[in-house]
Short mmCIF file of C-alpha atoms in Angstrom, two decimals:
data_model
loop_
_atom_site.label_atom_id
_atom_site.label_comp_id
_atom_site.label_asym_id
_atom_site.label_seq_id
_atom_site.Cartn_x
_atom_site.Cartn_y
_atom_site.Cartn_z
CA UNK M 1 -1.27 -3.77 5.67
CA UNK M 2 -2.67 -2.47 8.91
CA UNK M 3 -4.27 -4.72 11.51
CA UNK M 4 -6.57 -2.15 13.12
CA UNK M 5 -7.81 1.39 12.77
CA UNK M 6 -8.41 3.76 15.68
CA UNK M 7 -11.43 6.08 15.49
CA UNK M 8 -10.83 9.32 13.62
CA UNK M 9 -12.71 12.55 14.12
CA UNK M 10 -15.83 12.63 11.99
CA UNK M 11 -15.38 15.21 9.25
CA UNK M 12 -17.87 16.53 6.73
CA UNK M 13 -17.01 15.38 3.26
CA UNK M 14 -17.89 18.73 1.72
CA UNK M 15 -19.12 19.74 -1.66
CA UNK M 16 -15.93 18.63 -3.36
CA UNK M 17 -16.76 14.98 -2.63
CA UNK M 18 -20.34 15.00 -3.90
CA UNK M 19 -21.05 12.96 -7.00
CA UNK M 20 -23.69 10.65 -8.40
CA UNK M 21 -23.13 7.01 -7.47
CA UNK M 22 -24.50 5.24 -10.54
CA UNK M 23 -23.45 1.59 -10.36
CA UNK M 24 -21.63 0.39 -13.43
CA UNK M 25 -23.46 -2.30 -15.36
CA UNK M 26 -20.28 -4.34 -15.27
CA UNK M 27 -16.57 -3.74 -14.99
CA UNK M 28 -16.22 -5.14 -18.50
CA UNK M 29 -18.73 -2.89 -20.28
CA UNK M 30 -16.83 0.41 -20.25
CA UNK M 31 -13.27 1.68 -20.42
CA UNK M 32 -11.20 -0.04 -17.72
CA UNK M 33 -9.96 1.98 -14.78
CA UNK M 34 -6.39 1.86 -16.06
CA UNK M 35 -7.33 3.62 -19.30
CA UNK M 36 -8.98 6.46 -17.39
CA UNK M 37 -6.07 6.58 -14.93
CA UNK M 38 -3.57 6.85 -17.75
CA UNK M 39 -5.38 9.90 -19.12
CA UNK M 40 -5.39 11.35 -15.59
CA UNK M 41 -1.61 10.79 -15.30
CA UNK M 42 -1.84 8.47 -12.29
CA UNK M 43 -1.42 4.72 -11.86
CA UNK M 44 -4.37 2.75 -10.54
CA UNK M 45 -3.23 -0.33 -8.67
CA UNK M 46 -4.29 -3.33 -6.65
CA UNK M 47 -2.76 -5.74 -4.19
CA UNK M 48 -2.71 -9.20 -5.74
CA UNK M 49 -3.59 -12.50 -4.08
CA UNK M 50 -1.28 -14.91 -5.87
CA UNK M 51 -3.38 -18.00 -5.11
CA UNK M 52 -6.42 -16.33 -6.63
CA UNK M 53 -4.34 -15.18 -9.60
CA UNK M 54 -3.31 -18.77 -10.27
CA UNK M 55 -6.69 -20.44 -9.65
CA UNK M 56 -9.43 -17.95 -10.59
CA UNK M 57 -9.65 -17.02 -14.26
CA UNK M 58 -12.09 -14.14 -13.62
CA UNK M 59 -9.77 -12.68 -11.00
CA UNK M 60 -6.79 -13.03 -13.33
CA UNK M 61 -8.54 -11.39 -16.27
CA UNK M 62 -9.92 -8.54 -14.16
CA UNK M 63 -6.54 -7.86 -12.54
CA UNK M 64 -4.90 -7.57 -15.94
CA UNK M 65 -7.67 -5.49 -17.50
CA UNK M 66 -8.45 -2.93 -14.79
CA UNK M 67 -5.10 -2.01 -13.20
CA UNK M 68 -1.89 -0.38 -14.33
CA UNK M 69 0.03 -1.23 -11.14
CA UNK M 70 0.19 -4.30 -8.91
CA UNK M 71 1.46 -4.91 -5.39
CA UNK M 72 2.23 -8.29 -3.89
CA UNK M 73 -0.23 -8.75 -1.04
CA UNK M 74 2.09 -11.17 0.78
CA UNK M 75 4.64 -12.87 -1.45
CA UNK M 76 7.38 -10.23 -1.19
CA UNK M 77 7.28 -10.12 2.61
CA UNK M 78 10.27 -11.51 4.46
CA UNK M 79 8.63 -14.70 5.76
CA UNK M 80 7.72 -15.61 2.18
CA UNK M 81 11.03 -14.89 0.44
CA UNK M 82 13.44 -16.27 3.08
CA UNK M 83 11.55 -18.90 5.11
CA UNK M 84 14.85 -20.59 6.00
CA UNK M 85 17.91 -18.51 6.77
CA UNK M 86 19.98 -18.02 3.66
CA UNK M 87 17.51 -19.88 1.44
CA UNK M 88 15.48 -17.60 -0.80
CA UNK M 89 12.26 -18.45 -2.57
CA UNK M 90 11.31 -15.89 -5.21
CA UNK M 91 8.91 -18.18 -7.08
CA UNK M 92 5.59 -16.46 -6.36
CA UNK M 93 7.05 -12.96 -6.37
CA UNK M 94 8.68 -13.64 -9.74
CA UNK M 95 5.34 -14.88 -11.04
CA UNK M 96 3.71 -11.58 -10.14
CA UNK M 97 6.47 -9.61 -11.85
CA UNK M 98 6.05 -11.74 -14.98
CA UNK M 99 2.30 -11.19 -14.94
CA UNK M 100 2.85 -7.45 -14.62
CA UNK M 101 5.27 -7.39 -17.53
CA UNK M 102 2.83 -9.34 -19.70
CA UNK M 103 0.07 -6.86 -18.90
CA UNK M 104 2.06 -3.64 -19.09
CA UNK M 105 1.82 -3.00 -15.35
CA UNK M 106 4.20 -1.35 -12.91
CA UNK M 107 5.06 -3.21 -9.70
CA UNK M 108 5.12 -1.81 -6.16
CA UNK M 109 7.41 -3.77 -3.84
CA UNK M 110 5.91 -4.47 -0.40
CA UNK M 111 7.63 -4.50 2.06
CA UNK M 112 11.30 -4.62 3.08
CA UNK M 113 11.27 -3.76 6.80
CA UNK M 114 8.23 -4.48 8.97
CA UNK M 115 7.57 -5.77 12.45
CA UNK M 116 5.08 -8.39 11.19
CA UNK M 117 5.35 -11.46 8.94
CA UNK M 118 8.99 -12.04 9.76
CA UNK M 119 10.46 -15.54 9.41
CA UNK M 120 10.46 -17.63 12.56
CA UNK M 121 14.21 -18.20 12.47
CA UNK M 122 14.71 -14.44 12.78
CA UNK M 123 12.21 -13.66 15.52
CA UNK M 124 13.19 -16.67 17.62
CA UNK M 125 16.89 -15.87 17.25
CA UNK M 126 16.40 -12.33 18.47
CA UNK M 127 14.12 -13.49 21.29
CA UNK M 128 16.55 -16.08 22.66
CA UNK M 129 19.60 -13.86 22.25
CA UNK M 130 21.35 -16.02 19.68
CA UNK M 131 21.10 -13.12 17.21
CA UNK M 132 22.62 -9.97 18.67
CA UNK M 133 22.61 -6.41 17.45
CA UNK M 134 25.62 -6.58 15.14
CA UNK M 135 24.42 -9.79 13.54
CA UNK M 136 20.86 -8.50 13.19
CA UNK M 137 22.11 -5.39 11.41
CA UNK M 138 24.03 -7.58 8.98
CA UNK M 139 21.00 -9.82 8.44
CA UNK M 140 18.81 -6.81 7.68
CA UNK M 141 21.36 -5.42 5.25
CA UNK M 142 21.68 -8.76 3.44
CA UNK M 143 17.90 -9.12 3.23
CA UNK M 144 17.36 -5.68 1.72
CA UNK M 145 20.31 -6.03 -0.64
CA UNK M 146 19.22 -9.49 -1.77
CA UNK M 147 15.56 -8.66 -2.35
CA UNK M 148 16.00 -5.26 -3.97
CA UNK M 149 18.91 -6.60 -6.00
CA UNK M 150 16.89 -9.59 -7.20
CA UNK M 151 14.20 -7.30 -8.60
CA UNK M 152 16.51 -4.49 -9.73
CA UNK M 153 15.00 -2.52 -12.59
CA UNK M 154 11.62 -4.26 -12.25
CA UNK M 155 10.11 -2.51 -9.21
CA UNK M 156 8.72 0.98 -9.64
CA UNK M 157 8.28 1.83 -5.94
CA UNK M 158 9.41 0.03 -2.79
CA UNK M 159 7.76 0.31 0.62
CA UNK M 160 11.10 0.31 2.41
CA UNK M 161 10.01 0.77 6.02
CA UNK M 162 6.45 0.01 7.01
CA UNK M 163 4.52 1.11 10.12
CA UNK M 164 7.34 2.47 12.29
CA UNK M 165 5.25 4.87 14.41
CA UNK M 166 2.37 4.42 16.83
CA UNK M 167 -0.74 6.57 16.50
CA UNK M 168 0.57 9.09 19.04
CA UNK M 169 3.66 9.69 16.90
CA UNK M 170 6.06 7.76 19.11
CA UNK M 171 8.38 5.17 17.54
CA UNK M 172 6.82 1.73 17.35
CA UNK M 173 8.32 -0.83 19.70
CA UNK M 174 9.76 -3.53 17.45
CA UNK M 175 12.74 -5.86 17.27
CA UNK M 176 14.35 -3.30 14.98
CA UNK M 177 14.01 -0.35 17.36
CA UNK M 178 14.84 -2.37 20.48
CA UNK M 179 17.89 -4.05 19.01
CA UNK M 180 19.28 -1.55 16.51
CA UNK M 181 17.90 1.82 17.62
CA UNK M 182 16.26 4.34 15.29
CA UNK M 183 19.20 4.40 12.86
CA UNK M 184 17.85 1.25 11.20
CA UNK M 185 15.42 3.40 9.21
CA UNK M 186 18.10 5.49 7.48
CA UNK M 187 20.22 2.37 6.99
CA UNK M 188 17.36 0.56 5.29
CA UNK M 189 16.90 3.37 2.78
CA UNK M 190 20.62 3.63 2.10
CA UNK M 191 20.91 -0.10 1.46
CA UNK M 192 17.83 -0.18 -0.75
CA UNK M 193 19.05 2.77 -2.80
CA UNK M 194 22.46 1.16 -3.26
CA UNK M 195 20.82 -2.05 -4.47
CA UNK M 196 18.58 -0.29 -7.02
CA UNK M 197 19.19 3.44 -7.53
CA UNK M 198 16.33 3.60 -10.03
CA UNK M 199 13.53 2.53 -7.67
CA UNK M 200 11.46 5.10 -5.75
CA UNK M 201 11.74 4.46 -2.03
CA UNK M 202 8.75 5.01 0.28
CA UNK M 203 7.78 5.25 3.90
CA UNK M 204 4.38 3.59 4.40
CA UNK M 205 1.76 3.46 7.17
CA UNK M 206 -1.93 3.49 8.14
CA UNK M 207 -3.87 6.20 10.02
CA UNK M 208 -1.80 8.86 8.25
CA UNK M 209 -4.39 10.07 5.74
CA UNK M 210 -4.89 13.46 7.40
CA UNK M 211 -2.75 15.78 9.48
CA UNK M 212 -2.32 14.15 12.89
CA UNK M 213 0.39 13.15 15.36
CA UNK M 214 1.36 10.07 13.38
CA UNK M 215 1.57 11.71 9.95
CA UNK M 216 3.46 14.63 11.51
CA UNK M 217 6.01 12.19 12.94
CA UNK M 218 6.53 10.89 9.41
CA UNK M 219 6.82 14.41 8.06
CA UNK M 220 9.54 15.24 10.59
CA UNK M 221 11.32 11.94 9.91
CA UNK M 222 11.24 12.49 6.16
CA UNK M 223 12.47 16.06 6.51
CA UNK M 224 15.35 14.98 8.72
CA UNK M 225 16.41 12.08 6.54
CA UNK M 226 16.23 14.08 3.33
CA UNK M 227 18.34 16.83 4.93
CA UNK M 228 20.93 14.12 5.60
CA UNK M 229 20.90 13.07 1.95
CA UNK M 230 19.01 9.80 2.55
CA UNK M 231 17.00 8.72 -0.50
CA UNK M 232 13.53 8.92 1.06
CA UNK M 233 11.54 9.75 -2.05
CA UNK M 234 7.94 8.92 -1.24
CA UNK M 235 5.29 8.79 1.45
CA UNK M 236 2.76 5.98 1.24
CA UNK M 237 -0.67 6.48 2.79
CA UNK M 238 -2.31 3.10 3.22
CA UNK M 239 -5.90 4.34 3.30
CA UNK M 240 -7.56 1.57 5.32
CA UNK M 241 -10.77 3.33 6.35
CA UNK M 242 -13.98 2.34 8.12
CA UNK M 243 -17.16 4.29 7.49
CA UNK M 244 -18.05 4.11 11.18
CA UNK M 245 -15.09 6.34 12.04
CA UNK M 246 -15.74 9.26 9.73
CA UNK M 247 -13.64 10.58 6.88
CA UNK M 248 -10.15 11.84 7.87
CA UNK M 249 -9.62 15.60 7.95
CA UNK M 250 -7.27 17.62 5.72
CA UNK M 251 -6.06 14.79 3.50
CA UNK M 252 -5.04 17.14 0.70
CA UNK M 253 -3.15 19.36 3.15
CA UNK M 254 -1.26 16.36 4.47
CA UNK M 255 -0.19 15.27 0.99
CA UNK M 256 0.79 18.83 0.13
CA UNK M 257 3.30 19.16 2.94
CA UNK M 258 5.16 16.03 1.81
CA UNK M 259 5.12 17.36 -1.72
CA UNK M 260 6.70 20.56 -0.44
CA UNK M 261 9.61 18.42 0.77
CA UNK M 262 10.09 17.30 -2.83
CA UNK M 263 8.56 13.86 -2.26
CA UNK M 264 6.10 11.75 -4.20
CA UNK M 265 2.99 10.55 -2.41
CA UNK M 266 0.77 7.55 -3.06
CA UNK M 267 -2.27 5.83 -1.65
CA UNK M 268 -0.98 2.32 -1.25
CA UNK M 269 -3.58 0.03 0.40
CA UNK M 270 -7.03 1.60 0.09
CA UNK M 271 -10.14 -0.20 1.27
CA UNK M 272 -13.22 1.07 3.10
CA UNK M 273 -14.87 -1.43 5.41
CA UNK M 274 -18.27 -1.32 7.11
CA UNK M 275 -20.15 -3.16 9.83
CA UNK M 276 -22.17 -5.86 8.11
CA UNK M 277 -24.73 -6.26 6.71
CA UNK M 278 -24.13 -3.78 3.93
CA UNK M 279 -26.97 -1.60 2.68
CA UNK M 280 -27.44 1.16 0.13
CA UNK M 281 -26.61 3.96 2.58
CA UNK M 282 -23.40 2.27 3.71
CA UNK M 283 -22.34 1.62 0.12
CA UNK M 284 -22.94 5.27 -0.77
CA UNK M 285 -20.80 6.41 2.15
CA UNK M 286 -18.12 3.93 1.17
CA UNK M 287 -18.15 5.30 -2.37
CA UNK M 288 -17.73 8.85 -1.06
CA UNK M 289 -14.73 7.78 1.01
CA UNK M 290 -13.02 6.12 -1.96
CA UNK M 291 -13.70 9.21 -4.03
CA UNK M 292 -12.47 11.51 -1.27
CA UNK M 293 -9.07 9.81 -1.11
CA UNK M 294 -8.82 9.64 -4.90
CA UNK M 295 -9.69 13.32 -5.31
CA UNK M 296 -7.01 14.27 -2.79
CA UNK M 297 -4.47 12.27 -4.79
CA UNK M 298 -5.55 13.74 -8.11
CA UNK M 299 -5.36 17.26 -6.65
CA UNK M 300 -1.73 16.66 -5.60
CA UNK M 301 0.73 17.08 -8.44
CA UNK M 302 3.12 14.32 -7.39
CA UNK M 303 0.64 11.78 -6.03
CA UNK M 304 1.67 9.11 -8.49
CA UNK M 305 -0.48 6.08 -7.71
CA UNK M 306 -3.74 5.02 -6.09
CA UNK M 307 -3.71 1.36 -5.04
CA UNK M 308 -6.62 -0.57 -3.54
CA UNK M 309 -5.86 -3.43 -1.16
CA UNK M 310 -7.70 -5.99 -3.21
CA UNK M 311 -10.64 -5.11 -5.42
CA UNK M 312 -13.17 -7.88 -4.82
CA UNK M 313 -14.85 -8.90 -1.57
CA UNK M 314 -14.28 -12.52 -2.56
CA UNK M 315 -10.61 -12.25 -1.55
CA UNK M 316 -10.60 -9.36 0.93
CA UNK M 317 -8.51 -9.67 4.09
CA UNK M 318 -10.97 -7.58 6.13
CA UNK M 319 -13.51 -10.19 7.37
CA UNK M 320 -10.72 -12.39 8.68
CA UNK M 321 -9.30 -9.60 10.83
CA UNK M 322 -12.28 -7.40 11.76
CA UNK M 323 -15.10 -9.56 13.12
CA UNK M 324 -18.46 -8.56 11.71
CA UNK M 325 -16.99 -6.18 9.15
CA UNK M 326 -16.30 -6.41 5.43
CA UNK M 327 -17.62 -5.45 1.99
CA UNK M 328 -14.55 -3.21 1.82
CA UNK M 329 -13.62 -3.26 -1.87
CA UNK M 330 -14.77 -1.98 -5.27
CA UNK M 331 -16.46 -5.22 -6.46
CA UNK M 332 -18.63 -7.67 -4.58
CA UNK M 333 -17.92 -11.39 -4.18
CA UNK M 334 -19.32 -12.04 -7.67
CA UNK M 335 -17.12 -9.36 -9.25
CA UNK M 336 -20.10 -7.05 -9.69
CA UNK M 337 -19.12 -3.36 -9.43
CA UNK M 338 -20.43 -1.44 -6.43
CA UNK M 339 -21.02 2.32 -6.17
CA UNK M 340 -17.41 2.58 -5.01
CA UNK M 341 -16.24 1.35 -8.41
CA UNK M 342 -18.38 3.97 -10.13
CA UNK M 343 -16.98 6.62 -7.80
CA UNK M 344 -13.40 5.75 -8.68
CA UNK M 345 -14.25 5.48 -12.38
CA UNK M 346 -16.01 8.85 -12.38
CA UNK M 347 -13.23 10.50 -10.40
CA UNK M 348 -10.61 9.34 -12.87
CA UNK M 349 -12.79 10.38 -15.81
CA UNK M 350 -13.31 13.85 -14.32
CA UNK M 351 -9.57 14.24 -13.83
CA UNK M 352 -8.99 13.26 -17.44
CA UNK M 353 -11.41 15.95 -18.56
CA UNK M 354 -9.64 18.51 -16.38
CA UNK M 355 -6.25 17.59 -17.81
CA UNK M 356 -7.46 17.57 -21.41
CA UNK M 357 -9.47 20.77 -21.04
CA UNK M 358 -12.69 19.05 -22.07
#
């Protein structure tokens, strides 16, 4: 997930994003989102808080009912699966995969290579020089091979490399770039593909919704890697927005250019935060932003999934990171649907009608 969002140019949402925000009476009273998504030929997903899944029966039931895809919010990240070098703990990640299988859900793997949430033994070893370049490359290869291999055949899409560019399109300074050079990106995809040739392998980042320096850097990277025969098969747009920054420009055009490379696209971590307190006007704008991203996905032939980064404000990561901001998800803290839920529901229903000819 992203830790911040830089201001984007304010863009008019346009007639294509206008709809009636009629709050749903409850998420339980109508067809679940996953049923509408299935008719629209797209997966609707959520990041899953595994503590909430274990302890909160309403959260557990809603997660199973509403979504056709799940992503581990944290339990597949490196610090969680290999807290001690050479000692793997798949317990919570396996629990999510079991839950998904029981509920007929696909699983997105998140994430194999990132500059955050790395185990302390790794970061300290690189920092003090006890882990050099050759050893670090071997460690990265073993990590990717072990994790992808453990879940082989059970992960639909993997976020292989996450957040590798800065907003200006320059490579992000990280232990991977400093120690291994830019070749680590191609290596990561090659190792992941070797470990599970059936999984779709994605680049993933924030602030790449529209056409800008950062998304263009990804476009050029993807084009180069694919020309080299590297199995880069998808581009993940996180979709962490804030209503105070305006809606990103040319989202559909951005998705289209990746599709022209022969790639899948997906919205992978969507939430729309606001400066608190929330009010009706802010909720309406939030709903329009959710619908705007969803409509761009549904208008793109190979945009295969739309995942929200948590669906209830009760467990949202936003207030803990952005002081004074929140209310970023589809349901409030009591699991009551907001206009954003209705916007997503109506967008999926409209797409179903378009597909069916109704």
